[in-house]
Amino acid sequence: MKLDPKRSSYLPTPATLKRKEKLSEHVSLFVFEPDNGTLLGHKPGQFIMVSVYGVGEAPFSVSSAPVPDSKQFELAIRRTGTVTNAIHELEPGDRIGIRGPYGTFFPVQEFMGKDTLFIAGGLGYIPLRSLLHYQLRHRDEFGRIIVLVGTRNPRERIFTDQIMELGKRPDVEILETVDQPDQCWEGHCGVITTLLPKVDINPENTYVAMVGPPVMYRFVLSGCEDKCIPQDRIYVSLERRMKCGVGKCGHCQINGLNSCIEGPVFRYDRIAPLKEAL
Amino acid sequence: MTAYTVSMEHIPGLLEKWAGELDVHVPEQDPDGFYNFIAWTPETEIAWDYDLAYNSLKRFFLPPKEDTLSFDMETMRAEPVVDAPKQLLFGVHPYDLRAINQLDQLLEMGEPDVNYLARRQNTVIFALEPSRVAPTSFWASMGYDRVDLGYDLYWTRISPSSFYVEVGSTAGEELLLAAGALPQATGMEREAAKRERLRVRARSIKQGGLKYPWQETPRLLDKSWESPIWRNNSKYCLSCGSCVTVCPTCYCFDVREEVDVDLKKGKRFREWDGCMLPSFALVAGDHNFREHAMERYRHRYFRKGKYIYDKIGELGCVGCGRCVRACTSRIANPKAVYNELWEATYDEA
C-alpha cells in the first residue's frame, strides 16, 4: 500500500465561523464555512470532528440539511466541556479545524413517498433537524411529516422560533412536551413517550427517525412497538464517545460495532439483539 | 522456499552491519530476570532462549505516546506528524508476530492509520522459533504457534551453534547476505527446524490450554453474556488497565494535545487508553456506557474472543499470557475464563 503522510485521516482542514446565535442558556447555533471553498458534502445524520487547536477535538452532528448551493453548515452545541466551551468563545471570523463528515446517515431515498415520524428528545433535535430540513426542502417527495419534540424544561427548549413556524405549516404535524413545566408553560407536560398516543399513524407506511438521551430509547421503542411499527423501519442515532472518528480508537464501541463507522445511525432491527446498544 | 544456514559466530558481524542502517531491537534478560526487547549494542547479550518478552511489541508501531499533528494557534492551521524510524525487530516469536499481523489488518481497515502503517512499513521483522514456553502462555491451543506471513526472515535454532533461516522477503534476504554469501540450508536442516517447531509446540500443548477447539470461542461467548463469572471475577478488578497495557493486540487510544509555553504552537498526540479504565466510555452529560467493572471486564473478553473474530476471523487473544502475569488480582487469565465458560455451558447442556 502506498502511504502519503500528508493525507493522514487525522488532519483537519480549516473552516471559519460565519455567524452564531444563542438558542438557549447553554446551547448556541454556529454557522461555519470550509476555507477551501468546497461543500461539506454531508448526509442527514452524519457527524464531523471539530478541532479547536490548543483545546482538543470532539464529534458533533451536523444540524443543517445538505444544500447543494450553500457551502455553509450548522452545528448546534451545548456548553458542557472544554471543547464545547472553547467553541462558544469563538467569534465570527475565527477558525476551527474539521474532519469528516463521518458515519452512517438516515436513508432519505428509502423514506421517499412514506410518512416520517420524528422523535427528538432534548438535544436529539439537533441531528434530526438535518433530516427534517432536507424533507422540507423536497416536501413533495415525502408523505406526512410528524415531529415529536421533548425537552426537560421550557428554559432548555431550542430552535423555538423555528418550531413555532413549523407549527403553522399545514403540511407538518408537530407536538411538543416538557418534562418539568414552569408557570408560563401552557403546552403538553410529561416525557416524550406521552406524545405517542396522541399521534395517529399508519404503521404500514411510516418510518421513524429518533435521537435522544440514552435513557429515552427503550421507552420510545416500546411505544413504537405498541403502534405496530416494524423494527426495520425505525432508525436511531446512537452517540458514543468518539476520539478518532474512523474506527480505530475503540471508545465508541457498542459490543463489536464502532458507532463512528457502523453508526451513529442504525436501523433498529440490526442493533436490537446487541446488549450494549439501548 | 529459500533458506540459509547461519552459524552463531556469524551473527555479531551481521548485527554490526544492520545497526548501521536500522535501529535494531533484540530480546535481553534484565537484572530482575525479566525478558524485554531493547536497543542492541555490541555489548548486548541476546536472550535466544527467552520464553516471553514482558512488554508486547506493539510499542514499536503504536508508541505509548505519539504525536499525530502539529498546529499553529494563531493561524489555526495544522500539519500531520508522521514519525517512522527504520527499525529491525530481531527475535519475534510467532504468536507476537500474529498479533502484529492482526494490528496491520485492523489499522488499515477503512481509513488507514498512516502513523501506524508508516512505522510498520519501515520495520523489518526477523521471527524466531521459541525454544521455551512461558509458564503463563497457552498460544498453541489458540492456534498461534505458527505464522506464515509478516516476517522478513524466520530463524530457528537447530543446534547450539547454528540457525536455519527461512527467507520471507527480498529485504530480509539482502540484510542476511549483507556480510557475504551464506550456505543454502540442506533438506536435513529443514527437517531439523521442523522438528524443533513441533517440539516447542508439543511443549505448549502439554502445558495446557483451551479445553476445546479455539474456533468455538465466539459461539461460546454468544451463550455467556449472563454468566456469573463476569461478576465473580470483576469483584477483584482494580480497573488498573495492566492487562490491556501488556496485551499485544489492544490498540485503543486517547487523543489529547499540549501547547508550547508561548501559547502559539502545539502538538496533538495520542496515547494508549484501555477499555478496562473507568472513564473509557464516559460521554458528555456524565453518562458512562460501561460504568461498572463487571461491564468493562466482560467487554474485554468479548473483544478478544468475539468482536475481533467477527472482523478478521481470528481470536484477538494470541495466548501469550502477559495479562496473566500483569494482573495483581489474578483474574486476567483468558484461558481460565474461557475454559470456565466452556465447562459451565456444557454442564447446563
XYZ file of C-alpha atoms in Angstrom:
627
model
C 0.000 0.000 0.000
C 1.311 3.432 -0.939
C 1.281 5.809 2.006
C 1.007 9.548 1.791
C 1.592 11.082 5.232
C 0.041 14.345 4.017
C -3.225 12.502 3.703
C -3.429 11.496 7.333
C -7.011 10.738 8.339
C -6.297 12.715 11.466
C -5.547 16.011 9.658
C -8.380 18.559 9.919
C -8.997 21.215 7.292
C -9.804 24.813 8.281
C -13.309 26.268 8.447
C -14.403 29.741 9.525
C -17.231 30.768 11.835
C -19.668 32.967 9.918
C -22.376 33.512 12.470
C -23.514 32.372 15.877
C -26.839 32.587 17.604
C -27.932 31.736 21.126
C -30.629 29.050 21.217
C -30.951 28.597 24.986
C -28.920 29.308 28.072
C -26.310 26.665 27.225
C -26.905 25.881 23.557
C -25.902 28.013 20.583
C -26.042 27.631 16.830
C -22.793 28.025 14.888
C -22.666 28.562 11.140
C -19.357 27.577 9.552
C -17.910 27.581 6.048
C -14.938 25.467 4.916
C -11.987 27.705 3.942
C -11.167 25.686 0.845
C -14.488 26.651 -0.735
C -15.820 23.111 -1.014
C -19.118 21.717 0.204
C -19.050 19.757 3.436
C -20.923 17.057 1.487
C -22.644 15.506 4.480
C -25.843 13.487 4.593
C -28.516 13.867 7.300
C -27.379 12.130 10.486
C -23.635 12.282 9.863
C -21.158 13.961 12.177
C -17.878 15.833 11.886
C -14.885 16.110 14.194
C -14.239 19.706 15.263
C -10.818 20.873 16.438
C -10.070 23.940 18.484
C -6.301 23.823 18.482
C -4.852 24.062 21.932
C -8.024 22.689 23.495
C -8.951 19.492 21.685
C -11.249 17.733 19.263
C -14.804 16.428 19.647
C -17.577 14.981 17.435
C -20.705 16.956 16.532
C -23.715 16.061 14.425
C -24.391 18.414 11.554
C -27.705 20.152 12.151
C -28.298 21.730 8.760
C -29.601 19.904 5.728
C -27.233 19.343 2.830
C -27.953 22.189 0.442
C -26.206 21.986 -2.937
C -25.793 25.734 -3.423
C -24.620 26.596 0.087
C -21.161 25.934 1.440
C -22.239 26.827 4.937
C -23.188 24.243 7.513
C -24.633 24.479 11.006
C -23.736 22.922 14.322
C -25.794 23.387 17.467
C -23.639 22.854 20.511
C -24.275 22.682 24.223
C -21.645 24.121 26.505
C -20.596 21.097 28.515
C -16.826 20.546 28.426
C -13.534 22.082 27.359
C -14.011 21.824 23.579
C -17.632 22.991 23.609
C -16.731 25.890 25.907
C -13.973 26.921 23.511
C -16.384 26.808 20.568
C -18.803 29.033 22.482
C -15.989 31.564 22.925
C -15.462 31.828 19.141
C -16.449 34.993 17.295
C -17.348 35.306 13.590
C -14.137 35.186 11.574
C -12.485 32.729 13.972
C -11.257 29.462 12.606
C -11.641 25.823 13.615
C -10.416 22.565 12.099
C -12.851 19.989 10.747
C -12.629 16.355 9.670
C -15.371 14.311 8.113
C -18.256 14.004 7.512
C -18.193 10.572 9.103
C -20.574 7.735 9.850
C -23.848 6.405 8.577
C -26.898 8.552 7.779
C -30.660 8.392 7.518
C -31.505 6.689 4.194
C -33.540 9.533 2.713
C -34.220 7.661 -0.541
C -35.950 4.948 1.413
C -38.111 7.479 3.265
C -39.376 8.964 -0.015
C -43.099 8.579 -0.542
C -43.524 7.427 3.047
C -44.595 9.191 6.232
C -41.880 10.074 8.721
C -42.299 10.195 12.465
C -39.508 12.254 14.052
C -38.915 11.650 17.750
C -36.491 14.175 19.216
C -35.546 14.070 22.888
C -33.591 17.080 24.142
C -30.509 17.715 22.017
C -31.633 14.883 19.732
C -33.453 17.555 17.754
C -30.065 18.789 16.503
C -29.156 15.839 14.232
C -32.814 15.179 13.318
C -33.145 18.781 12.138
C -30.815 17.903 9.236
C -33.203 15.206 8.011
C -36.273 17.319 8.753
C -34.972 20.300 6.772
C -33.965 18.005 3.935
C -37.521 16.677 3.745
C -38.978 20.165 3.924
C -36.777 21.257 1.011
C -38.084 18.324 -1.002
C -41.535 18.404 0.521
C -43.388 16.828 -2.416
C -41.283 13.690 -2.318
C -42.286 12.729 1.220
C -45.572 11.825 2.881
C -46.704 13.121 6.239
C -44.112 14.731 8.473
C -44.886 14.221 12.148
C -42.474 15.708 14.684
C -42.433 14.950 18.406
C -40.181 17.180 20.495
C -39.481 16.597 24.170
C -37.393 18.827 26.412
C -36.591 18.630 30.103
C -37.984 22.091 30.883
C -39.137 25.175 28.935
C -35.836 27.014 29.519
C -33.881 24.324 27.657
C -36.034 24.363 24.534
C -34.020 25.055 21.392
C -34.963 26.314 17.922
C -38.180 27.638 19.494
C -38.912 30.149 16.692
C -38.385 27.532 14.003
C -40.547 25.041 15.833
C -43.290 27.674 16.172
C -43.066 28.374 12.409
C -43.286 24.642 11.685
C -46.404 24.512 13.852
C -48.077 26.961 11.488
C -47.409 24.899 8.384
C -50.342 22.790 7.256
C -48.021 20.100 5.920
C -46.182 19.459 9.196
C -47.650 17.995 12.370
C -45.595 18.966 15.381
C -46.204 18.147 19.030
C -44.086 19.389 21.875
C -43.791 18.439 25.530
C -41.650 19.310 28.547
C -40.896 17.012 31.476
C -40.916 19.750 34.099
C -43.175 22.701 33.225
C -42.789 26.154 34.753
C -45.609 28.600 35.499
C -45.587 30.069 31.989
C -45.704 26.772 30.102
C -49.107 26.132 28.617
C -48.255 23.180 26.418
C -48.167 19.451 26.991
C -46.368 18.084 30.067
C -44.684 14.725 30.501
C -41.912 12.660 28.965
C -41.820 12.292 25.200
C -43.469 8.854 25.248
C -46.680 10.514 26.434
C -46.945 12.173 22.997
C -47.043 8.874 21.133
C -50.696 8.034 21.897
C -51.653 11.489 20.608
C -50.499 10.813 17.078
C -52.383 8.699 14.661
C -50.059 6.990 12.235
C -50.296 4.390 9.534
C -47.779 1.735 10.665
C -47.687 0.227 7.164
C -46.385 3.436 5.680
C -44.320 5.125 8.389
C -40.621 5.417 9.009
C -39.344 6.528 12.410
C -36.216 8.616 12.991
C -35.314 9.081 16.646
C -32.494 10.672 18.568
C -32.366 11.460 22.253
C -30.595 10.848 25.540
C -29.622 7.224 26.315
C -32.489 6.789 28.766
C -35.116 7.662 26.147
C -34.723 4.870 23.600
C -36.092 1.867 25.399
C -39.342 3.609 26.334
C -39.923 5.179 22.948
C -39.125 1.927 21.138
C -41.676 0.072 23.200
C -44.135 2.838 22.319
C -43.358 2.258 18.629
C -43.946 -1.438 19.133
C -47.369 -0.633 20.567
C -48.047 1.269 17.363
C -47.035 -1.830 15.350
C -44.188 -0.113 13.546
C -41.814 -2.841 12.325
C -38.243 -2.712 13.627
C -36.749 -2.413 10.166
C -38.475 0.919 9.626
C -37.085 2.531 12.762
C -33.787 4.405 12.609
C -31.973 5.503 15.738
C -28.814 7.519 16.128
C -26.614 6.350 18.999
C -23.897 8.668 20.129
C -20.864 7.455 21.989
C -17.528 8.900 22.936
C -15.563 9.233 19.698
C -11.916 10.166 19.692
C -10.750 9.267 16.199
C -13.961 9.150 14.134
C -12.548 6.443 11.876
C -12.989 3.194 13.788
C -9.595 2.918 15.437
C -9.537 4.345 18.963
C -12.117 1.934 20.389
C -14.023 4.423 22.516
C -17.366 4.321 20.714
C -17.807 0.552 20.608
C -21.282 -0.864 21.050
C -20.467 -4.530 21.568
C -18.487 -5.283 18.414
C -19.683 -2.301 16.376
C -17.913 1.027 16.061
C -20.615 3.665 16.277
C -18.391 6.094 14.340
C -18.306 3.985 11.173
C -21.115 1.441 11.536
C -23.258 4.174 13.149
C -24.214 6.621 14.506
C -27.448 5.945 12.560
C -28.552 2.338 12.943
C -31.589 0.501 11.694
C -33.200 -0.739 14.878
C -33.551 -4.405 13.870
C -29.801 -4.549 13.379
C -28.934 -3.424 16.894
C -31.929 -4.802 18.777
C -30.034 -8.026 19.684
C -26.994 -6.081 20.931
C -26.740 -5.907 24.697
C -24.934 -2.571 24.862
C -26.947 -0.636 22.305
C -30.006 0.595 24.176
C 11.320 -21.552 -0.265
C 14.836 -20.125 0.071
C 16.615 -20.889 3.329
C 20.144 -20.466 4.613
C 22.210 -21.841 7.452
C 23.747 -19.227 9.702
C 26.305 -20.060 12.337
C 26.231 -18.298 15.696
C 29.674 -16.788 15.239
C 28.480 -15.059 12.087
C 25.771 -13.121 13.909
C 27.730 -10.341 15.711
C 29.149 -9.195 12.382
C 25.693 -9.122 10.834
C 24.247 -7.184 13.766
C 27.047 -4.648 13.402
C 26.080 -4.170 9.749
C 22.360 -3.939 10.430
C 22.796 -1.481 13.279
C 24.492 0.852 10.792
C 21.262 1.078 8.789
C 18.455 0.469 11.268
C 17.555 0.699 14.943
C 17.971 -2.920 15.973
C 15.972 -4.292 18.906
C 16.617 -7.700 20.449
C 15.392 -9.691 23.464
C 17.530 -9.380 26.574
C 17.197 -10.569 30.145
C 17.240 -7.723 32.649
C 18.860 -7.959 36.125
C 15.496 -8.894 37.645
C 15.172 -11.864 35.320
C 12.516 -10.385 33.030
C 12.947 -10.548 29.286
C 12.372 -7.471 27.198
C 13.233 -6.074 23.768
C 15.936 -3.407 23.996
C 18.092 -1.457 21.539
C 21.044 -3.631 20.514
C 24.638 -2.603 21.255
C 27.765 -4.710 20.748
C 27.673 -5.494 24.492
C 24.131 -6.842 24.417
C 23.761 -10.494 25.260
C 20.828 -11.694 23.193
C 18.449 -13.964 25.098
C 17.984 -16.506 22.295
C 16.017 -18.797 24.580
C 13.701 -16.166 26.079
C 10.232 -17.516 26.825
C 8.202 -14.291 26.734
C 9.087 -10.593 26.479
C 7.467 -8.803 29.404
C 6.123 -5.960 27.260
C 4.483 -6.659 23.941
C 5.962 -5.366 20.701
C 3.048 -3.107 19.770
C 5.007 -0.136 21.132
C 7.287 -0.243 18.069
C 4.278 0.515 15.846
C 1.962 2.304 18.220
C 4.125 4.036 20.827
C 2.564 4.692 24.251
C 2.544 8.362 23.274
C 2.816 9.562 19.704
C 2.399 12.963 18.051
C -0.066 12.951 15.166
C -0.408 16.661 14.422
C 1.391 19.943 14.955
C -0.681 23.107 14.942
C -0.406 26.865 14.988
C -2.981 28.522 17.212
C -2.649 31.930 15.570
C -3.432 30.758 12.051
C -5.451 27.724 13.273
C -3.678 25.524 10.761
C -2.251 22.074 11.280
C 0.247 19.689 9.717
C 0.332 15.915 10.123
C 3.251 14.453 12.065
C 4.314 11.008 10.917
C 7.464 9.690 12.555
C 8.648 6.298 11.356
C 12.224 5.289 12.225
C 13.796 2.477 10.237
C 13.913 -0.397 12.677
C 14.616 -4.088 12.897
C 12.997 -6.371 15.449
C 15.132 -9.471 15.762
C 13.720 -12.441 17.667
C 9.947 -12.042 17.387
C 8.024 -15.158 18.423
C 5.212 -16.407 16.126
C 2.351 -15.511 18.496
C 3.690 -11.948 18.782
C 4.034 -11.670 15.026
C 0.461 -12.902 14.632
C -0.571 -10.090 16.975
C 1.271 -7.598 14.759
C -0.393 -9.088 11.664
C -3.765 -8.501 13.342
C -2.940 -4.878 14.104
C -1.869 -4.468 10.473
C -5.332 -5.504 9.335
C -7.280 -3.585 11.941
C -5.420 -0.323 11.456
C -5.503 -0.475 7.673
C -9.216 -1.314 7.514
C -11.446 1.557 6.363
C -9.493 4.785 6.764
C -5.846 3.669 7.015
C -3.956 4.880 10.069
C -0.913 6.448 8.413
C 1.072 6.790 11.632
C 0.844 3.068 12.348
C 1.337 1.966 8.764
C 4.363 4.194 8.179
C 6.073 2.639 11.199
C 5.112 -0.836 10.060
C 6.449 -0.242 6.566
C 9.780 0.922 7.975
C 10.129 -2.127 10.202
C 11.980 -5.306 9.332
C 10.903 -8.333 11.355
C 13.082 -11.362 11.982
C 10.908 -14.001 13.588
C 12.425 -16.558 15.934
C 11.108 -20.003 16.804
C 10.692 -20.070 20.594
C 12.743 -22.699 22.369
C 10.891 -22.382 25.673
C 7.301 -21.705 26.698
C 6.456 -19.235 29.456
C 4.503 -20.778 32.351
C 1.570 -18.436 31.684
C 1.475 -18.938 27.888
C -1.054 -21.050 26.031
C -0.513 -19.941 22.429
C -0.504 -23.352 20.763
C -4.059 -24.094 21.905
C -5.179 -20.747 20.475
C -3.744 -21.699 17.079
C -0.904 -19.188 17.327
C 2.121 -21.482 17.243
C 2.616 -20.761 13.549
C 2.929 -17.689 11.401
C 3.018 -17.730 7.625
C 3.434 -14.072 6.777
C 4.652 -10.765 8.104
C 8.293 -11.755 8.647
C 11.314 -10.872 6.544
C 13.318 -13.791 7.929
C 12.345 -16.702 10.159
C 15.080 -18.036 12.416
C 15.071 -21.476 14.041
C 17.905 -22.637 16.225
C 18.772 -26.132 15.047
C 21.950 -26.672 17.076
C 23.786 -24.787 19.829
C 25.838 -23.063 17.149
C 23.563 -22.708 14.132
C 20.246 -21.405 12.822
C 18.027 -22.424 9.960
C 16.895 -19.155 8.400
C 13.951 -19.058 6.047
C 13.575 -16.064 3.762
C 10.284 -14.163 3.895
C 11.134 -11.116 1.796
C 13.811 -9.685 -0.505
C 14.637 -7.043 2.085
C 15.226 -9.796 4.644
C 17.451 -11.775 2.295
C 19.545 -8.714 1.438
C 20.140 -7.987 5.111
C 21.053 -11.623 5.741
C 23.626 -11.592 2.958
C 24.926 -8.138 3.862
C 28.207 -9.521 5.183
C 28.765 -12.006 2.380
C 27.376 -15.224 0.943
C 25.912 -17.914 3.190
C 25.375 -21.614 2.563
C 21.905 -22.667 1.452
C 20.214 -24.880 4.004
C 20.056 -28.595 3.329
C 16.980 -30.772 3.441
C 18.189 -32.242 6.716
C 18.463 -28.814 8.257
C 14.950 -28.001 7.154
C 13.778 -31.204 8.835
C 15.664 -30.216 11.982
C 13.885 -26.853 12.014
C 10.544 -28.549 11.589
C 11.308 -30.952 14.447
C 12.231 -28.019 16.664
C 8.947 -26.307 15.852
C 6.953 -29.419 16.655
C 8.905 -29.970 19.868
C 8.078 -26.495 21.163
C 4.506 -26.744 20.001
C 4.114 -30.028 21.890
C 5.515 -28.316 24.973
C 2.984 -25.542 24.749
C 0.157 -28.039 24.276
C 1.382 -30.178 27.161
C 1.380 -27.202 29.449
C -2.367 -26.949 28.986
C -4.545 -24.508 27.167
C -8.103 -24.246 25.991
C -10.100 -27.393 26.694
C -11.973 -27.035 23.431
C -11.175 -26.005 19.819
C -10.398 -22.258 19.790
C -12.809 -21.716 16.873
C -15.712 -22.338 19.266
C -14.902 -19.243 21.347
C -17.189 -16.746 19.565
C -20.140 -19.139 19.787
C -19.301 -19.862 23.408
C -19.388 -16.151 24.182
C -22.711 -15.798 22.403
C -24.111 -18.002 25.171
C -22.193 -16.408 28.012
C -23.347 -12.783 28.295
C -25.179 -13.504 31.535
C -22.556 -15.827 33.033
C -21.858 -15.278 36.750
C -18.113 -15.403 36.015
C -18.079 -11.762 34.952
C -19.376 -10.539 38.284
C -17.453 -13.077 40.356
C -14.102 -12.216 38.811
C -14.567 -8.484 38.371
C -15.268 -8.111 42.103
C -11.493 -8.219 42.392
C -10.759 -5.964 39.407
C -8.776 -2.861 40.353
C -9.573 -1.229 36.978
C -5.850 -0.549 36.668
C -5.594 -1.379 32.966
C -2.460 -3.525 33.354
C -3.967 -6.329 31.258
C -4.654 -4.044 28.291
C -1.293 -2.311 28.610
C 0.681 -5.528 28.156
C -1.717 -7.071 25.619
C -0.141 -7.309 22.144
C -3.471 -6.817 20.364
C -5.011 -3.995 22.426
C -4.690 -0.776 20.458
C -7.279 1.640 21.880
C -6.030 5.170 22.298
C -6.978 8.553 23.671
C -6.331 11.794 21.779
C -5.049 14.852 23.598
C -2.968 17.907 22.955
C -0.383 20.086 24.590
C 0.579 23.674 23.923
C 4.028 25.285 23.931
C 4.829 27.795 26.685
C 4.392 30.749 24.318
C 0.802 29.627 23.598
C 1.342 29.892 19.849
C 2.041 26.379 18.714
C 1.253 22.923 19.975
C 1.011 19.235 19.266
C -1.843 16.776 19.195
C -0.858 13.342 20.360
C -2.435 10.005 21.050
C -1.630 7.771 23.943
C -2.606 4.308 24.975
C -6.012 4.019 26.559
C -7.899 0.948 27.680
C -11.455 -0.285 27.905
C -10.751 -1.525 31.447
C -10.284 2.032 32.711
C -13.411 3.522 34.347
C -13.711 6.648 32.166
C -13.207 4.894 28.828
C -16.874 5.030 27.731
C -17.853 8.193 29.576
C -19.687 10.794 27.476
C -20.811 14.376 27.910
C -23.586 14.622 30.480
C -21.721 12.151 32.725
C -23.324 9.093 31.183
C -20.972 6.124 31.342
C -21.780 3.320 28.916
C -19.653 0.866 30.893
C -19.884 2.215 34.377
C -19.226 -0.986 36.319
C -16.033 -3.033 36.438
C -18.156 -6.044 35.514
C -19.186 -4.477 32.198
C -15.641 -3.469 31.372
C -14.241 -6.863 32.357
C -16.776 -8.677 30.206
C -16.178 -6.321 27.277
C -12.503 -7.212 27.223
C -13.190 -10.952 26.911
C -15.805 -10.369 24.233
C -13.437 -8.111 22.345
C -10.708 -10.757 22.380
C -12.941 -13.766 21.834
C -15.676 -12.487 19.536
C -15.602 -8.896 18.269
C -12.134 -9.146 16.720
C -13.047 -12.569 15.337
C -16.141 -11.088 13.688
C -13.906 -8.567 11.914
C -10.915 -10.664 10.813
C -11.701 -14.323 11.522
C -9.092 -14.769 14.249
C -9.229 -14.556 18.022
C -7.883 -11.316 19.466
C -6.117 -13.325 22.183
C -2.900 -14.906 20.911
C -2.273 -16.794 24.161
C 0.943 -15.032 25.164
C -0.206 -14.896 28.789
C 1.228 -11.439 29.508
C -2.038 -10.323 31.109
C -1.940 -13.355 33.387
C 1.362 -12.115 34.807
C 0.485 -8.440 34.866
C -2.792 -8.759 36.782
C -2.195 -8.370 40.500
C -5.711 -9.619 41.261
C -5.142 -12.864 39.364
C -8.361 -12.568 37.362
C -6.990 -11.809 33.896
C -6.289 -15.314 32.616
C -8.188 -15.713 29.310
C -7.532 -19.449 29.243
C -9.073 -19.890 32.690
C -12.047 -17.656 31.852
C -12.842 -19.320 28.532
C -12.399 -22.809 29.992
C -14.706 -21.986 32.878
C -17.327 -20.674 30.456
C -16.952 -23.813 28.381
C -17.455 -26.086 31.360
C -20.423 -24.083 32.615
C -22.068 -24.213 29.195
C -21.544 -27.969 28.967
C -22.793 -28.660 32.479
C -26.018 -26.868 31.655
C -26.451 -28.640 28.334
